C-alpha positions as semicolon CSV with decimal commas, in nm:
position;residue;x (nm);y (nm);z (nm)
1;M;0,000;-0,003;-0,002
2;T;0,143;0,336;-0,106
3;N;0,163;0,628;0,128
4;I;-0,113;0,802;-0,063
5;E;-0,339;0,519;-0,038
6;Q;-0,272;0,498;0,343
7;T;-0,327;0,848;0,401
8;R;-0,672;0,818;0,184
9;E;-0,778;0,527;0,421
10;K;-0,670;0,686;0,738
11;K;-0,871;0,996;0,652
12;F;-1,173;0,802;0,545
13;G;-1,158;0,599;0,875
14;A;-1,138;0,926;1,094
15;A;-1,434;1,089;0,898
16;V;-1,659;0,789;0,960
17;S;-1,573;0,806;1,340
18;I;-1,666;1,178;1,325
19;V;-2,024;1,112;1,153
20;S;-2,106;0,807;1,385
21;N;-2,017;1,024;1,692
22;T;-2,201;1,331;1,597
23;I;-2,519;1,118;1,543
24;L;-2,463;0,935;1,871
25;I;-2,426;1,240;2,082
26;L;-2,750;1,385;1,969
27;I;-2,932;1,062;2,034
28;K;-2,784;1,002;2,394
29;I;-2,827;1,375;2,506
30;T;-3,199;1,333;2,384
31;A;-3,236;0,999;2,570
32;G;-3,047;1,130;2,871
33;I;-3,291;1,420;2,915
34;L;-3,603;1,222;2,856
35;S;-3,498;0,916;3,072
36;G;-3,358;1,118;3,361
37;S;-3,059;0,869;3,373
38;I;-2,717;1,022;3,477
39;S;-2,530;0,734;3,331
40;V;-2,696;0,805;2,986
41;L;-2,604;1,162;2,987
42;S;-2,249;1,060;3,115
43;E;-2,225;0,843;2,789
44;A;-2,347;1,142;2,591
45;L;-2,053;1,334;2,731
46;H;-1,809;1,034;2,673
47;S;-1,930;1,052;2,305
48;F;-1,855;1,415;2,289
49;A;-1,502;1,331;2,374
50;D;-1,513;1,062;2,115
51;L;-1,612;1,325;1,861
52;S;-1,333;1,563;1,966
53;A;-1,066;1,266;1,927
54;S;-1,207;1,166;1,590
55;C;-1,167;1,543;1,481
56;L;-0,806;1,547;1,617
57;A;-0,731;1,213;1,428
58;Y;-0,879;1,336;1,108
59;F;-0,639;1,650;1,133
60;S;-0,336;1,464;1,249
61;V;-0,352;1,204;0,963
62;S;-0,383;1,493;0,722
63;K;-0,072;1,689;0,850
64;S;0,142;1,364;0,906
65;S;0,084;1,267;0,555
66;K;0,288;1,565;0,449
67;P;0,642;1,502;0,311
68;A;0,955;1,606;0,487
69;D;1,033;2,005;0,438
70;E;1,293;2,264;0,543
71;D;1,116;2,319;0,879
72;H;1,027;1,941;0,939
73;P;1,331;1,724;0,795
74;F;1,213;1,417;0,968
75;G;0,846;1,457;0,852
76;H;0,548;1,529;1,028
77;G;0,465;1,213;1,183
78;K;0,480;1,363;1,551
79;Y;0,126;1,527;1,462
80;E;-0,019;1,172;1,528
81;D;0,169;1,116;1,828
82;L;0,056;1,459;1,970
83;A;-0,330;1,396;1,864
84;G;-0,294;1,066;2,042
85;F;-0,174;1,212;2,336
86;I;-0,436;1,484;2,355
87;E;-0,700;1,216;2,272
88;A;-0,575;1,044;2,582
89;L;-0,602;1,318;2,809
90;L;-0,954;1,383;2,672
91;I;-1,033;1,027;2,784
92;I;-0,909;1,091;3,140
93;L;-1,079;1,422;3,168
94;T;-1,405;1,264;3,043
95;A;-1,381;0,998;3,316
96;L;-1,290;1,233;3,580
97;Y;-1,614;1,459;3,505
98;I;-1,841;1,139;3,505
99;L;-1,708;1,069;3,840
100;F;-1,783;1,417;3,955
101;V;-2,135;1,413;3,820
102;A;-2,224;1,071;3,950
103;C;-2,095;1,155;4,298
104;E;-2,287;1,472;4,309
105;K;-2,600;1,284;4,194
106;I;-2,553;1,050;4,499
107;I;-2,494;1,317;4,747
108;T;-2,756;1,555;4,648
109;H;-3,039;1,320;4,542
110;G;-2,913;0,969;4,667
111;G;-3,175;0,746;4,494
112;N;-3,458;0,961;4,478
113;Y;-3,507;1,063;4,134
114;E;-3,731;0,918;3,836
115;I;-3,563;0,724;3,560
116;H;-3,722;0,582;3,237
117;T;-3,514;0,277;3,197
118;T;-3,649;0,140;2,883
119;L;-3,563;0,431;2,656
120;G;-3,202;0,448;2,815
121;I;-3,166;0,068;2,729
122;L;-3,269;0,087;2,373
123;I;-3,023;0,391;2,301
124;M;-2,730;0,223;2,479
125;I;-2,791;-0,099;2,268
126;L;-2,776;0,115;1,953
127;S;-2,476;0,273;2,081
128;V;-2,288;-0,066;2,127
129;I;-2,376;-0,166;1,791
130;V;-2,258;0,134;1,597
131;N;-1,945;0,160;1,817
132;W;-1,834;-0,182;1,759
133;I;-1,860;-0,157;1,382
134;V;-1,680;0,160;1,367
135;S;-1,423;0,089;1,625
136;S;-1,337;-0,256;1,451
137;Y;-1,291;-0,067;1,124
138;L;-1,064;0,182;1,274
139;H;-0,838;-0,097;1,470
140;M;-0,825;-0,266;1,115
141;I;-0,713;0,057;0,957
142;A;-0,479;0,153;1,245
143;K;-0,307;-0,184;1,231
144;K;-0,253;-0,188;0,859
145;T;-0,128;0,175;0,849
146;D;0,039;0,187;1,196
147;S;-0,136;0,474;1,295
148;I;-0,138;0,594;1,672
149;A;-0,414;0,843;1,622
150;L;-0,636;0,609;1,470
151;K;-0,526;0,344;1,726
152;T;-0,632;0,578;2,006
153;D;-0,966;0,673;1,842
154;A;-1,027;0,320;1,835
155;E;-0,962;0,251;2,176
156;H;-1,179;0,564;2,266
157;L;-1,461;0,390;2,090
158;R;-1,381;0,067;2,235
159;A;-1,398;0,208;2,602
160;D;-1,736;0,348;2,516
161;I;-1,883;0,013;2,415
162;Y;-1,758;-0,129;2,753
163;S;-1,925;0,183;2,947
164;S;-2,239;0,127;2,734
165;C;-2,266;-0,253;2,832
166;G;-2,214;-0,150;3,196
167;I;-2,510;0,109;3,161
168;I;-2,736;-0,132;3,016
169;L;-2,677;-0,372;3,295
170;G;-2,703;-0,104;3,554
171;L;-3,064;0,009;3,394
172;F;-3,167;-0,345;3,385
173;A;-3,085;-0,368;3,741
174;V;-3,280;-0,031;3,827
175;K;-3,574;-0,170;3,617
176;I;-3,596;-0,506;3,815
177;T;-3,504;-0,382;4,169
178;G;-3,626;-0,010;4,154
179;L;-3,299;0,084;4,316
180;N;-3,236;0,409;4,136
181;I;-2,911;0,471;4,309
182;L;-2,764;0,180;4,099
183;D;-2,762;0,434;3,823
184;P;-2,484;0,670;3,945
185;L;-2,314;0,387;4,085
186;I;-2,279;0,223;3,757
187;A;-2,155;0,564;3,600
188;I;-1,886;0,552;3,849
189;F;-1,760;0,190;3,767
190;V;-1,776;0,292;3,393
191;A;-1,573;0,593;3,471
192;A;-1,298;0,377;3,634
193;L;-1,253;0,184;3,332
194;I;-1,268;0,477;3,099
195;L;-0,978;0,639;3,312
196;K;-0,783;0,310;3,302
197;T;-0,776;0,309;2,931
198;G;-0,668;0,688;2,923
199;V;-0,369;0,633;3,153
200;K;-0,254;0,352;2,928
201;L;-0,286;0,552;2,603
202;T;-0,131;0,859;2,759
203;R;0,182;0,663;2,833
204;Q;0,198;0,512;2,477
205;S;0,164;0,839;2,314
206;S;0,397;1,029;2,528
207;N;0,665;0,790;2,485
208;N;0,676;0,858;2,099
209;L;0,650;1,231;2,157
210;L;0,967;1,224;2,392
211;D;1,143;1,014;2,137
212;G;1,138;0,674;2,351
213;S;1,281;0,380;2,198
214;L;1,102;0,121;1,993
215;P;0,944;-0,171;2,196
216;K;1,161;-0,440;2,295
217;E;1,029;-0,683;2,026
218;D;1,127;-0,440;1,736
219;K;1,467;-0,398;1,868
220;E;1,511;-0,775;1,898
221;K;1,417;-0,793;1,537
222;I;1,692;-0,564;1,457
223;D;1,945;-0,762;1,647
224;I;1,839;-1,081;1,462
225;V;1,897;-0,902;1,133
226;L;2,250;-0,775;1,230
227;N;2,335;-1,117;1,348
228;S;2,230;-1,280;1,044
229;F;2,485;-1,056;0,858
230;Q;2,787;-1,169;1,051
231;A;2,878;-1,424;0,769
232;H;2,897;-1,123;0,537
233;G;3,140;-0,939;0,734
234;V;2,941;-0,735;0,989
235;M;3,175;-0,775;1,319
236;G;2,971;-0,586;1,558
237;A;2,745;-0,283;1,621
238;K;2,708;-0,001;1,859
239;Q;2,498;0,301;1,926
240;I;2,173;0,152;1,813
241;R;1,930;0,451;1,861
242;T;1,568;0,390;1,777
243;S;1,235;0,607;1,825
244;K;0,889;0,664;1,661
245;S;0,737;0,955;1,494
246;G;0,382;0,866;1,376
247;A;0,391;0,543;1,203
248;K;0,756;0,601;1,088
249;R;1,032;0,399;1,284
250;L;1,360;0,589;1,311
251;I;1,655;0,382;1,343
252;Q;2,034;0,489;1,351
253;M;2,326;0,269;1,428
254;T;2,676;0,230;1,355
255;I;2,824;-0,127;1,239
256;F;3,193;-0,268;1,218
257;L;3,319;-0,409;0,908
258;P;3,666;-0,540;0,806
259;S;3,932;-0,271;0,728
260;G;4,008;-0,424;0,427
261;M;3,660;-0,404;0,268
262;T;3,603;-0,160;-0,007
263;L;3,371;0,139;0,012
264;I;3,134;-0,037;-0,254
265;E;3,102;-0,358;-0,050
266;A;3,051;-0,173;0,265
267;H;2,774;0,037;0,106
268;K;2,608;-0,287;-0,044
269;I;2,594;-0,453;0,301
270;C;2,445;-0,129;0,450
271;D;2,169;-0,143;0,180
272;E;2,105;-0,491;0,237
273;I;2,085;-0,455;0,617
274;E;1,830;-0,157;0,562
275;T;1,608;-0,368;0,327
276;Q;1,598;-0,680;0,560
277;I;1,540;-0,437;0,873
278;G;1,240;-0,277;0,650
279;K;1,095;-0,624;0,566
280;N;1,081;-0,716;0,929
281;L;0,946;-0,394;1,070
282;K;0,803;-0,188;0,792
283;N;0,780;0,175;0,752
284;C;1,145;0,266;0,867
285;D;1,381;0,526;0,823
286;I;1,722;0,399;0,871
287;I;2,073;0,547;0,892
288;I;2,368;0,317;0,912
289;H;2,738;0,452;0,978
290;A;3,005;0,204;0,886
291;E;3,346;0,201;1,066
292;P;3,654;-0,026;1,028
293;F;3,671;-0,272;1,294
294;C;3,916;-0,238;1,581
295;K;3,900;-0,353;1,935
296;Q;3,931;-0,001;2,080
297;C;3,629;0,128;1,853
298;A;3,419;-0,171;1,950
299;L;3,456;-0,097;2,338
300;K;3,366;0,276;2,287
């Protein structure tokens, strides 16, 4: 798949998410007001955060697809990482607000307020179906294009599915038992799940923003490739530096080659190493510096 095709597919996925979230927000707000359920209204707020995340994802994939220029010599991939980080913060803020509203409802009203559970249950079931379809589609595109922004957006919607299921169970419990206080209690439980997802995604996106190294499994693949070239003259490596910018993996290293090897031979080996690493990891920008082997250099 070419970069243009990847960008087109990522943009379409983000646009689908924007449309679905906009529709769900309108439906949930209406249902929350009519039913009187704090958990349904909390889900409307959660969907608003989803919409904001989808808009950020659309913006970021548009910017990150631009080629490197004089001001951004390493490309624009960090836009996706930044969008992923902001989206994760939105998830956390949404969870905290739901906690606040639910606790306020318990303190102020206790269980003494009317809830029309049937309407809330039907709307939440519709929300689960729509978000499952859209999040599955976004996960597929994120995996194919290695987009952190779309992955975060998909996780955002997946958290919405879990919270909607929790609310459905809570509304069924209210309908059966008549204990309306279960409604805000379920909202608190849902908020805790959303908060956990937000913290996890914040760590992942901030690692890329701060130029953290690639995951252990990626670095192991690099080592395997280097070891496979020992028979071709590679006598060791040092200063293997890795990071990630959007979907692009940035890799720099120094390798040691026999001092009698010609420049043409050394260049050919470096090209072959780059090709092999690219096959194993994909979407890589690799810089290899070759040095003549000596014990003193290898120890530095």
